[in-house]
Amino acid sequence: MDKITLGTRKVSIEFPGVKALSDVDFNIETGVIHAVMGANGAGKSTLMKVLAGSNPDYTGEVLYNGKPVQLRHPADAKKLGIQIVYQEVDMALIPTLTVAENVMFNDMVMNMGHKQFVNYGAIRRKAKETLARLNVNLDVRRWCGTLTLAQKQMVLIARAVQSACNFLILDEPTAPLSDTETEELFRVVRHLRETENIAIIFITHRIQEVLQICDSYTVMRNGEIVDTTPITPQTTSKEIVDKMLGRSFEENFPKVACDIGEKALVIDQLTEREGRVKDISIYVRKGEIVGLAGLVGGGKTELCKTIFGAYHKSSGRVVLNGKELKIKNPTDAVKNRIALVPEERRKEGVLVAETVTFNTAAACLEDYCTLSFVNDRKAARRAKELVESLSIKTPSVKQRVAYLSGGNQQKVAVAKWLAADCDVYIFDEPTKGVDVGAKQEIFHLINEIAKAGNCVIYATCENSELLSITDRMYVMFDGQIMAELETSKTSEDEIMHYATGAATKYAG
Ligand SMILES: Nc1ncnc2c1ncn2[C@@H]1O[C@H](COP(=O)(O)OP(=O)(O)OP(=O)(O)O)[C@@H](O)[C@H]1O
Ligand SMILES: [Mg+2]
């Protein structure tokens, strides 16, 4: 099959105070799966937006099959068959339309005004054909609002390949997916490379995935391209990480031994009103990091939210230091010195229209207030400390969070609660979308929090993280606790045994 090439020559983009891309020469051809790697804020998404026509103010040139083209509007890119699926799949889908309508969305919009009637039979048929091309089994009559994240992503990929598609950009597609869902996505991606000669540009922070599925990779650092090379059986994750961070880096998250004190947080037979968590009894001692393990959808997020008052409990008690807490909403939880770093950072974790300082001060405003004046200088000083300790990439603490890269927004969501002085810290997937360097810094800070005698709950589906940072863990399945495990005595196998709902005792 004929190859099509796409390349940039000296492409640069400047935002106020940030040189996001400098003289980038990026090249790709059809029929390969190519990874773009780099620390948070390196410029990956900015470069992809140039290729997708949504960063019109770039300087330099884009070449399509060697000929200069202008990508000043998403339509310019689509015409050349360059399609992008952004990470926030919810923003691109219309939940009140069916799968068929969402897959055929571009067609339907284009034809509006030309035809008076929508031929729903044809739309369903074409959507079915497209999904069949991907080997995806999904009822096209379902409302998109009822789909899982992984299914929504398939709908968007189907939409992309339904139109002309030579280059498919996937910006962190696997971040919210479970292992099996990721496998399914990889199957579809390979299928597109093999049968349709499409190039897939794949952004992720999980290096194992790159080694597993990509043919080649590009590393970006500080808005520049550091290296582009094929992936061979000899490629190691360490060499990629070193290139990303520009220094030699050992990936290890040593657990800091803390003095573990008495039981401080006791959750007693907690049940959520809609049954999303059922009859949960767990405890956390002072200085202890307790994991919540389980697959995506196992109920970890729901439990975190119920403890925090974001979901309503129908029965059960939350007791802290011997006192039963009355938590009806998150405000009550914060008053009782409980913090939650939520999973959905853009929706719940940060106020994107506000500055970094505002966000890091928001959880503990009274610390910065005398009478009714906010002490801006003190708040800014604390924000600067946090920016430094988490390496948040921003031109200043006055920057609006909306202008930070995805991973840096996540770090602000974590920083916000680190700045608050609480007794219980609940983290729900805090490392999703953050680079390996920042992950280590977040682990370090969580260790510090525990060392200061606080209770930490750490929910994640990354079993390796649970094994390295927690003291003990509870494994959830279908909103219930299946097992309580000592971290030093368990294994990934044992966690998976209970996470998949086995009621029998793990035999080893
Ligand atoms: N609209 C904007 N206004 C101002 N600065 C921006 C804007 N978009 C991006 N930036 C800045 O450009 C730099 C590159 O951001 P980009 O989103 O491309 O990073 P990234 O490599 O995708 O990181 P991540 O892994 O965190 O998603 C960052 O410093 C970011 O703050
Ligand atoms: Mg990004």
Coordinates of C-alpha atoms and ligand atoms in Angstrom, one line a residue:
M1 CA 0.0 0.0 0.0
D2 CA 1.2 3.5 -0.7
K3 CA 2.5 5.4 2.2
I4 CA 1.4 8.9 3.0
T5 CA 3.7 11.1 5.0
L6 CA 3.0 13.9 7.4
G7 CA 5.7 16.1 8.9
T8 CA 6.3 19.4 10.6
R9 CA 9.2 21.8 9.9
K10 CA 10.4 24.2 12.5
V11 CA 6.9 24.4 14.0
S12 CA 6.8 26.7 17.0
I13 CA 4.0 28.0 19.3
E14 CA 4.2 30.6 22.0
F15 CA 1.6 31.2 24.7
P16 CA 1.9 34.1 27.1
G17 CA 4.9 33.3 29.2
V18 CA 5.4 29.8 27.7
K19 CA 7.2 28.6 24.7
A20 CA 5.2 25.5 24.2
L21 CA 6.9 24.2 21.0
S22 CA 10.2 25.3 19.6
D23 CA 11.3 24.4 16.0
V24 CA 9.7 21.0 16.1
D25 CA 10.5 18.6 13.2
F26 CA 8.1 15.7 13.6
N27 CA 7.6 13.0 11.0
I28 CA 5.3 10.1 10.6
E29 CA 4.0 7.8 7.8
T30 CA 1.0 5.6 7.5
G31 CA 0.9 2.0 8.6
V32 CA 2.7 2.4 11.9
I33 CA 1.8 2.9 15.6
H34 CA 4.0 5.7 16.9
A35 CA 4.2 6.8 20.5
V36 CA 4.8 10.4 21.6
M37 CA 6.3 10.5 25.1
G38 CA 7.3 13.2 27.4
A39 CA 6.9 14.6 30.9
N40 CA 3.9 16.7 31.9
G41 CA 3.9 19.9 30.0
A42 CA 6.5 18.8 27.4
G43 CA 4.3 19.9 24.5
K44 CA 2.7 16.6 23.3
S45 CA -0.9 17.7 23.3
T46 CA 0.1 21.1 21.8
L47 CA 1.9 19.4 18.9
M48 CA -1.1 17.1 18.3
K49 CA -3.5 20.0 18.3
V50 CA -1.4 21.7 15.6
L51 CA -1.7 18.5 13.4
A52 CA -5.5 18.4 14.2
G53 CA -5.9 22.1 13.1
S54 CA -6.9 23.3 16.5
N55 CA -3.8 25.4 17.2
P56 CA -4.0 27.8 14.3
D57 CA -1.3 30.2 15.5
Y58 CA 1.7 28.0 14.9
T59 CA 4.7 29.3 12.9
G60 CA 6.7 27.0 10.6
E61 CA 5.4 24.5 8.1
V62 CA 3.4 21.3 7.9
L63 CA 4.1 19.0 5.0
Y64 CA 1.7 16.4 3.7
N65 CA 3.4 14.0 1.3
G66 CA 6.2 16.6 1.2
K67 CA 4.0 19.5 0.1
P68 CA 3.3 22.4 2.4
V69 CA -0.3 22.6 3.7
Q70 CA -2.1 25.0 6.0
L71 CA -3.7 23.5 9.1
R72 CA -5.6 26.5 10.5
H73 CA -8.9 24.9 11.2
P74 CA -10.0 21.4 12.3
A75 CA -11.7 21.1 8.9
D76 CA -8.3 21.5 7.2
A77 CA -7.0 18.5 9.1
K78 CA -10.1 16.4 8.6
K79 CA -9.9 17.0 4.8
L80 CA -6.4 15.4 4.8
G81 CA -7.6 12.5 6.9
I82 CA -6.0 13.6 10.2
Q83 CA -8.4 12.7 13.0
I84 CA -7.9 13.2 16.8
V85 CA -9.6 11.7 19.8
Y86 CA -9.1 13.8 22.9
Q87 CA -8.9 12.3 26.3
E88 CA -12.1 13.9 27.6
V89 CA -14.3 11.6 25.6
D90 CA -17.4 12.9 27.4
M91 CA -16.9 16.4 25.9
A92 CA -16.9 15.0 22.3
L93 CA -20.0 12.8 22.6
I94 CA -23.6 13.7 22.8
P95 CA -25.0 11.5 25.6
T96 CA -28.6 12.0 24.5
L97 CA -27.9 10.6 21.0
T98 CA -27.5 7.0 20.1
V99 CA -24.3 5.2 19.3
A100 CA -25.3 5.3 15.6
E101 CA -25.9 9.0 15.6
N102 CA -22.7 9.7 17.4
V103 CA -20.7 7.6 15.0
M104 CA -22.3 9.3 12.0
F105 CA -22.2 12.7 13.7
N106 CA -19.9 14.4 11.1
D107 CA -22.1 13.2 8.2
M108 CA -25.3 14.3 9.9
V109 CA -23.9 17.8 10.6
M110 CA -22.5 18.2 7.1
N111 CA -25.8 17.2 5.5
M112 CA -27.9 19.5 7.7
G113 CA -29.5 22.1 5.6
H114 CA -29.2 20.1 2.4
K115 CA -31.7 17.5 3.3
Q116 CA -34.9 17.8 5.2
F117 CA -35.2 14.3 6.5
V118 CA -32.6 12.3 8.3
N119 CA -32.6 8.7 7.1
Y120 CA -32.1 6.9 10.4
G121 CA -32.2 3.5 8.8
A122 CA -29.1 4.4 6.7
I123 CA -27.4 6.0 9.6
R124 CA -27.8 2.9 11.7
R125 CA -26.6 0.7 8.9
K126 CA -23.5 2.8 8.2
A127 CA -22.7 3.0 11.9
K128 CA -23.0 -0.8 12.2
E129 CA -20.7 -1.3 9.2
T130 CA -18.1 1.0 10.7
L131 CA -18.2 -0.7 14.1
A132 CA -17.9 -4.1 12.3
R133 CA -14.8 -2.8 10.5
L134 CA -13.3 -2.3 14.0
N135 CA -14.6 -5.7 15.1
V136 CA -16.4 -3.9 17.9
N137 CA -19.7 -5.4 19.1
L138 CA -22.0 -2.6 20.3
D139 CA -25.7 -2.1 19.8
V140 CA -26.0 1.1 17.7
R141 CA -29.4 1.9 19.2
R142 CA -28.0 2.4 22.7
W143 CA -27.8 6.0 24.2
C144 CA -24.2 7.0 24.5
G145 CA -24.9 8.3 28.0
T146 CA -25.2 4.7 29.1
L147 CA -21.9 3.5 27.8
T148 CA -18.7 2.8 29.7
L149 CA -15.7 5.1 29.0
A150 CA -14.1 2.4 27.0
Q151 CA -17.1 2.0 24.8
K152 CA -17.4 5.8 24.4
Q153 CA -13.9 5.8 23.1
M154 CA -14.7 3.1 20.6
V155 CA -17.6 5.3 19.4
L156 CA -15.2 8.2 18.9
I157 CA -12.7 6.0 17.1
A158 CA -15.5 4.7 14.9
R159 CA -16.5 8.3 14.2
A160 CA -12.9 9.1 13.2
V161 CA -12.5 6.2 10.8
Q162 CA -15.9 6.7 9.4
S163 CA -14.6 9.8 7.7
A164 CA -11.4 9.8 5.7
C165 CA -8.7 8.7 8.1
N166 CA -5.0 8.3 7.4
F167 CA -3.6 9.6 10.7
L168 CA -5.4 8.8 13.9
I169 CA -4.2 10.7 17.0
L170 CA -5.1 9.3 20.4
D171 CA -4.2 11.6 23.3
E172 CA -3.9 9.4 26.5
P173 CA -6.6 7.0 25.5
T174 CA -5.7 4.4 28.1
A175 CA -5.6 6.5 31.2
P176 CA -9.1 5.7 32.4
L177 CA -9.2 2.2 31.1
S178 CA -8.8 -1.1 32.9
D179 CA -6.3 -3.7 31.6
T180 CA -8.9 -5.7 29.6
E181 CA -10.3 -2.5 28.1
T182 CA -6.8 -1.4 27.2
E183 CA -6.2 -4.8 25.5
E184 CA -9.4 -4.3 23.5
L185 CA -8.3 -0.8 22.4
F186 CA -4.9 -2.2 21.3
R187 CA -6.6 -4.9 19.3
V188 CA -8.6 -2.2 17.4
V189 CA -5.5 -0.1 16.9
R190 CA -3.5 -3.0 15.5
H191 CA -6.4 -3.9 13.3
L192 CA -6.5 -0.4 11.8
R193 CA -2.7 -0.4 11.2
E194 CA -2.9 -3.8 9.5
T195 CA -6.1 -3.7 7.5
E196 CA -6.4 0.0 6.7
N197 CA -2.8 1.2 6.7
I198 CA -3.7 4.0 9.1
A199 CA -1.0 5.7 11.2
I200 CA -1.8 5.8 14.9
I201 CA -0.1 8.5 17.0
F202 CA -0.4 7.3 20.6
I203 CA 0.2 9.4 23.7
T204 CA 0.5 7.7 27.1
H205 CA 2.4 7.9 30.3
R206 CA 2.5 4.1 30.7
I207 CA 5.8 3.1 29.2
Q208 CA 5.0 -0.6 29.2
E209 CA 2.2 0.0 26.8
V210 CA 4.6 1.7 24.4
L211 CA 7.0 -1.2 24.5
Q212 CA 4.0 -3.5 23.9
I213 CA 2.3 -2.0 21.0
C214 CA 4.3 0.7 19.3
D215 CA 6.6 0.4 16.3
S216 CA 8.6 3.6 17.1
Y217 CA 8.5 6.6 19.4
T218 CA 9.3 10.2 19.8
V219 CA 10.4 11.8 23.0
M220 CA 9.6 15.5 23.7
R221 CA 11.1 17.7 26.4
N222 CA 10.4 21.4 27.0
G223 CA 8.7 21.9 23.7
E224 CA 11.5 20.2 21.7
I225 CA 12.0 16.8 20.1
V226 CA 14.8 15.0 21.9
D227 CA 14.8 11.8 19.8
T228 CA 12.8 9.6 17.4
T229 CA 13.7 5.9 17.1
P230 CA 12.2 2.5 16.3
I231 CA 11.3 0.2 19.2
T232 CA 13.3 -3.0 19.2
P233 CA 13.3 -5.9 21.6
Q234 CA 16.3 -4.2 23.2
T235 CA 14.5 -1.0 24.0
T236 CA 14.1 -0.5 27.7
S237 CA 11.7 1.7 29.7
K238 CA 14.7 3.2 31.6
E239 CA 16.2 4.6 28.4
I240 CA 12.9 6.2 27.5
V241 CA 12.4 7.7 31.0
D242 CA 16.0 9.1 31.0
K243 CA 15.3 10.8 27.6
M244 CA 12.0 12.2 28.9
L245 CA 13.5 13.7 32.1
G246 CA 16.9 14.5 30.7
R247 CA 18.6 12.7 33.5
S248 CA 19.2 9.3 34.8
F249 CA 16.2 8.2 36.8
E250 CA 15.6 5.1 38.9
E251 CA 11.9 4.3 39.1
N252 CA 11.3 3.1 42.6
F253 CA 8.8 4.1 45.2
P254 CA 10.3 3.0 48.5
K255 CA 7.8 2.7 51.3
V256 CA 8.9 4.9 54.2
A257 CA 8.4 3.0 57.4
C258 CA 6.1 5.0 59.7
D259 CA 5.1 4.5 63.3
I260 CA 1.6 3.1 63.0
G261 CA -0.6 4.2 65.9
E262 CA -4.1 3.3 67.1
K263 CA -7.2 3.0 64.9
A264 CA -8.3 6.5 64.1
L265 CA -10.8 6.2 61.2
V266 CA -13.4 3.5 61.5
I267 CA -16.0 3.0 58.8
D268 CA -18.8 0.8 60.2
Q269 CA -21.3 -1.0 57.9
L270 CA -21.5 1.9 55.5
T271 CA -24.1 1.5 52.7
E272 CA -24.7 4.1 50.0
R273 CA -28.3 5.1 49.3
E274 CA -28.4 3.8 45.7
G275 CA -26.5 0.6 46.7
R276 CA -23.3 1.6 45.0
V277 CA -21.4 0.5 48.0
K278 CA -22.8 -2.1 50.4
D279 CA -22.0 -2.8 54.1
I280 CA -18.5 -1.6 54.2
S281 CA -16.5 -2.0 57.4
I282 CA -12.9 -0.8 57.2
Y283 CA -10.4 1.0 59.5
V284 CA -7.3 3.1 59.1
R285 CA -4.7 3.6 61.9
K286 CA -2.7 6.8 62.5
G287 CA 0.3 6.9 60.1
E288 CA -1.1 4.1 58.0
I289 CA -1.6 4.0 54.2
V290 CA -4.5 1.8 53.4
G291 CA -5.1 0.8 49.8
L292 CA -8.5 0.3 48.1
A293 CA -7.8 -2.3 45.3
G294 CA -10.2 -3.5 42.6
L295 CA -11.0 -3.2 38.9
V296 CA -12.4 -0.1 37.2
G297 CA -16.1 -0.1 38.3
G298 CA -15.4 -2.2 41.5
G299 CA -16.7 0.6 43.7
K300 CA -13.5 2.3 44.9
T301 CA -14.5 5.7 43.7
E302 CA -18.0 5.2 45.1
L303 CA -16.7 4.3 48.5
C304 CA -14.4 7.3 48.6
K305 CA -17.3 9.6 47.6
T306 CA -19.6 8.1 50.2
I307 CA -17.1 8.6 53.0
F308 CA -16.6 12.2 51.8
G309 CA -20.3 12.9 51.7
A310 CA -20.4 13.4 48.0
Y311 CA -22.7 10.4 47.8
H312 CA -25.4 9.9 50.5
K313 CA -25.2 7.0 52.9
S314 CA -28.3 5.2 53.8
S315 CA -26.9 3.5 56.9
G316 CA -23.6 3.0 58.7
R317 CA -21.2 5.2 60.6
V318 CA -18.0 7.1 60.0
V319 CA -16.1 7.4 63.3
L320 CA -12.9 9.5 63.6
N321 CA -10.9 9.4 66.8
G322 CA -13.8 7.9 68.7
K323 CA -16.3 10.5 67.6
E324 CA -19.1 9.7 65.2
L325 CA -19.1 12.3 62.4
K326 CA -22.2 13.8 60.8
I327 CA -21.3 14.1 57.2
K328 CA -24.1 15.1 54.8
N329 CA -22.0 16.7 52.1
P330 CA -18.4 17.4 51.2
T331 CA -18.4 20.7 53.3
D332 CA -19.1 18.7 56.4
A333 CA -16.3 16.3 55.5
V334 CA -13.8 19.2 55.1
K335 CA -15.0 20.7 58.4
N336 CA -14.2 17.3 60.0
R337 CA -10.7 17.4 58.5
I338 CA -11.3 14.8 55.8
A339 CA -9.8 15.5 52.3
L340 CA -10.6 13.8 49.0
V341 CA -8.4 14.1 45.8
P342 CA -11.0 12.9 43.3
E343 CA -10.5 11.0 40.2
E344 CA -12.2 13.3 37.7
R345 CA -9.9 16.3 38.0
R346 CA -11.4 18.6 35.4
K347 CA -14.9 18.1 36.7
E348 CA -14.3 17.9 40.4
G349 CA -10.7 18.3 41.4
V350 CA -9.8 21.9 40.3
L351 CA -11.4 25.1 39.3
V352 CA -9.9 25.5 35.9
A353 CA -11.0 29.2 35.5
E354 CA -9.0 30.1 38.6
T355 CA -5.3 30.6 39.2
V356 CA -2.9 28.1 40.7
T357 CA -2.8 30.1 43.9
F358 CA -6.5 30.2 44.3
N359 CA -6.8 26.5 43.8
T360 CA -4.1 25.6 46.3
A361 CA -5.6 28.0 48.9
A362 CA -9.2 26.9 48.2
A363 CA -9.2 23.9 50.5
C364 CA -7.9 25.9 53.5
L365 CA -9.1 29.4 53.0
E366 CA -9.4 30.2 56.7
D367 CA -5.6 29.7 57.1
Y368 CA -5.1 32.7 54.9
C369 CA -7.9 34.9 56.2
T370 CA -7.8 37.4 59.0
L371 CA -11.2 39.0 59.5
S372 CA -12.4 38.9 56.0
F373 CA -9.2 39.6 54.2
V374 CA -7.4 36.9 52.3
N375 CA -3.7 37.1 52.8
D376 CA -2.6 36.9 49.2
R377 CA 1.1 36.9 49.8
K378 CA 0.9 34.0 52.2
A379 CA -1.3 32.0 49.9
A380 CA 1.1 32.7 47.0
R381 CA 4.1 31.7 49.0
R382 CA 2.5 28.4 49.9
A383 CA 1.4 27.9 46.2
K384 CA 5.0 28.5 45.1
E385 CA 6.3 25.9 47.6
L386 CA 3.8 23.3 46.2
V387 CA 4.6 24.2 42.6
E388 CA 8.2 23.5 43.4
S389 CA 7.8 20.3 45.4
L390 CA 5.5 18.7 42.7
S391 CA 7.4 20.3 39.7
I392 CA 4.2 21.8 38.4
K393 CA 5.0 23.4 35.1
T394 CA 3.5 26.9 35.0
P395 CA 4.9 30.3 34.1
S396 CA 3.7 31.6 37.5
V397 CA 1.3 30.8 40.3
K398 CA -1.0 33.4 38.8
Q399 CA -1.6 31.2 35.7
R400 CA -5.1 30.0 35.2
V401 CA -5.3 26.2 35.7
A402 CA -7.1 25.8 32.3
Y403 CA -3.9 26.8 30.6
L404 CA -1.8 24.0 32.3
S405 CA -1.2 20.7 30.6
G406 CA -3.4 17.8 31.6
G407 CA -0.9 16.2 34.0
N408 CA -0.1 19.5 35.6
Q409 CA -3.8 20.1 36.3
Q410 CA -3.8 16.8 38.1
K411 CA -0.9 17.9 40.2
V412 CA -2.7 21.0 41.2
A413 CA -5.7 18.9 42.3
V414 CA -3.3 16.9 44.5
A415 CA -1.5 20.0 45.8
K416 CA -4.7 21.6 46.8
W417 CA -5.3 19.0 49.5
L418 CA -1.6 18.7 50.5
A419 CA -1.9 22.4 51.4
A420 CA -4.8 21.7 53.7
D421 CA -4.3 20.5 57.2
C422 CA -6.5 17.4 57.5
D423 CA -6.5 14.2 59.5
V424 CA -7.7 11.9 56.8
Y425 CA -6.6 12.0 53.2
I426 CA -8.4 10.0 50.5
F427 CA -6.6 9.8 47.2
D428 CA -8.6 8.3 44.2
E429 CA -6.2 7.4 41.3
P430 CA -3.9 10.4 42.0
T431 CA -1.3 9.4 39.5
K432 CA -3.6 9.1 36.5
G433 CA -2.0 11.1 33.7
V434 CA 1.1 12.2 35.6
D435 CA 4.6 11.4 34.4
V436 CA 6.9 9.0 36.2
G437 CA 8.9 11.8 37.8
A438 CA 5.9 13.5 39.2
K439 CA 4.5 10.1 40.3
Q440 CA 7.5 9.6 42.5
E441 CA 7.1 13.1 44.0
I442 CA 3.4 12.5 44.8
F443 CA 4.3 9.2 46.5
H444 CA 6.9 11.1 48.5
L445 CA 4.4 13.6 49.7
I446 CA 1.9 10.9 50.6
N447 CA 4.5 9.2 52.7
E448 CA 5.2 12.5 54.4
I449 CA 1.5 12.9 55.2
A450 CA 1.4 9.4 56.8
K451 CA 4.6 10.1 58.7
A452 CA 2.9 13.1 60.3
G453 CA 0.4 10.7 61.9
N454 CA -2.5 11.1 59.5
C455 CA -4.7 8.4 58.0
V456 CA -4.4 7.8 54.3
I457 CA -6.7 5.9 52.0
Y458 CA -5.3 5.2 48.5
A459 CA -7.6 3.9 45.8
T460 CA -6.2 2.7 42.5
C461 CA -6.4 -0.1 40.0
E462 CA -2.7 -0.1 39.6
N463 CA -1.7 -3.0 41.7
S464 CA 2.0 -2.2 41.5
E465 CA 1.3 1.1 43.2
L466 CA -0.6 -0.5 46.0
L467 CA 2.2 -3.0 46.6
S468 CA 4.8 -0.3 46.8
I469 CA 3.1 2.4 48.9
T470 CA 0.4 0.9 51.2
D471 CA 0.7 -1.0 54.5
R472 CA -2.6 -2.8 54.1
M473 CA -5.3 -3.0 51.6
Y474 CA -9.0 -3.9 51.0
V475 CA -10.0 -5.4 47.7
M476 CA -13.3 -4.4 46.3
F477 CA -15.7 -6.0 43.9
D478 CA -19.2 -4.9 43.0
G479 CA -19.3 -2.3 45.8
Q480 CA -18.2 -4.8 48.5
I481 CA -15.1 -5.7 50.3
M482 CA -13.8 -9.1 49.2
A483 CA -10.7 -9.3 51.3
E484 CA -8.3 -7.5 53.6
L485 CA -4.6 -8.1 52.8
E486 CA -1.3 -7.2 54.5
T487 CA 0.8 -5.6 51.7
S488 CA 4.0 -7.3 52.7
K489 CA 2.4 -10.7 52.5
T490 CA 0.4 -10.4 49.3
S491 CA 1.0 -10.4 45.6
E492 CA -0.6 -9.1 42.4
D493 CA -2.1 -12.5 41.8
E494 CA -3.8 -12.6 45.1
I495 CA -5.2 -9.0 44.6
M496 CA -6.5 -10.0 41.2
H497 CA -8.1 -13.1 42.6
Y498 CA -10.3 -11.1 44.9
A499 CA -10.7 -8.1 42.5
T500 CA -12.4 -10.4 39.9
G501 CA -15.0 -11.4 42.5
A502 CA -13.8 -14.8 43.6
A503 CA -15.5 -15.8 46.8
T504 CA -13.1 -18.6 47.5
K505 CA -9.9 -18.2 49.5
Y506 CA -6.8 -17.6 47.4
A507 CA -4.8 -20.8 47.2
G508 CA -1.6 -19.2 46.0
Ligands
LIG1 N1 -3.8 27.6 25.8 C1 -2.7 27.7 26.5 N2 -2.3 28.8 27.1 C2 -1.2 28.9 27.8 N3 -0.3 27.9 27.9 C3 -0.6 26.7 27.4 C4 -1.8 26.6 26.6 N4 -1.9 25.3 26.1 C5 -0.7 24.7 26.6 N5 0.0 25.6 27.3 C6 1.3 25.3 27.9 O1 2.1 24.7 27.0 C7 3.0 23.7 27.6 C8 2.8 22.3 26.9 O2 1.5 21.8 27.2 P1 0.9 20.5 26.6 O3 -0.5 20.4 27.0 O4 1.2 20.3 25.2 O5 1.7 19.4 27.5 P2 1.7 17.8 27.4 O6 3.0 17.3 27.0 O7 0.5 17.4 26.7 O8 1.6 17.4 29.0 P3 0.6 16.3 29.8 O9 1.4 15.1 29.8 O10 0.6 16.9 31.2 O11 -0.7 16.3 29.1 C9 2.6 23.6 29.1 O12 3.5 24.4 29.8 C10 1.2 24.3 29.1 O13 1.0 24.9 30.3
MG2 MG -1.4 16.4 27.2

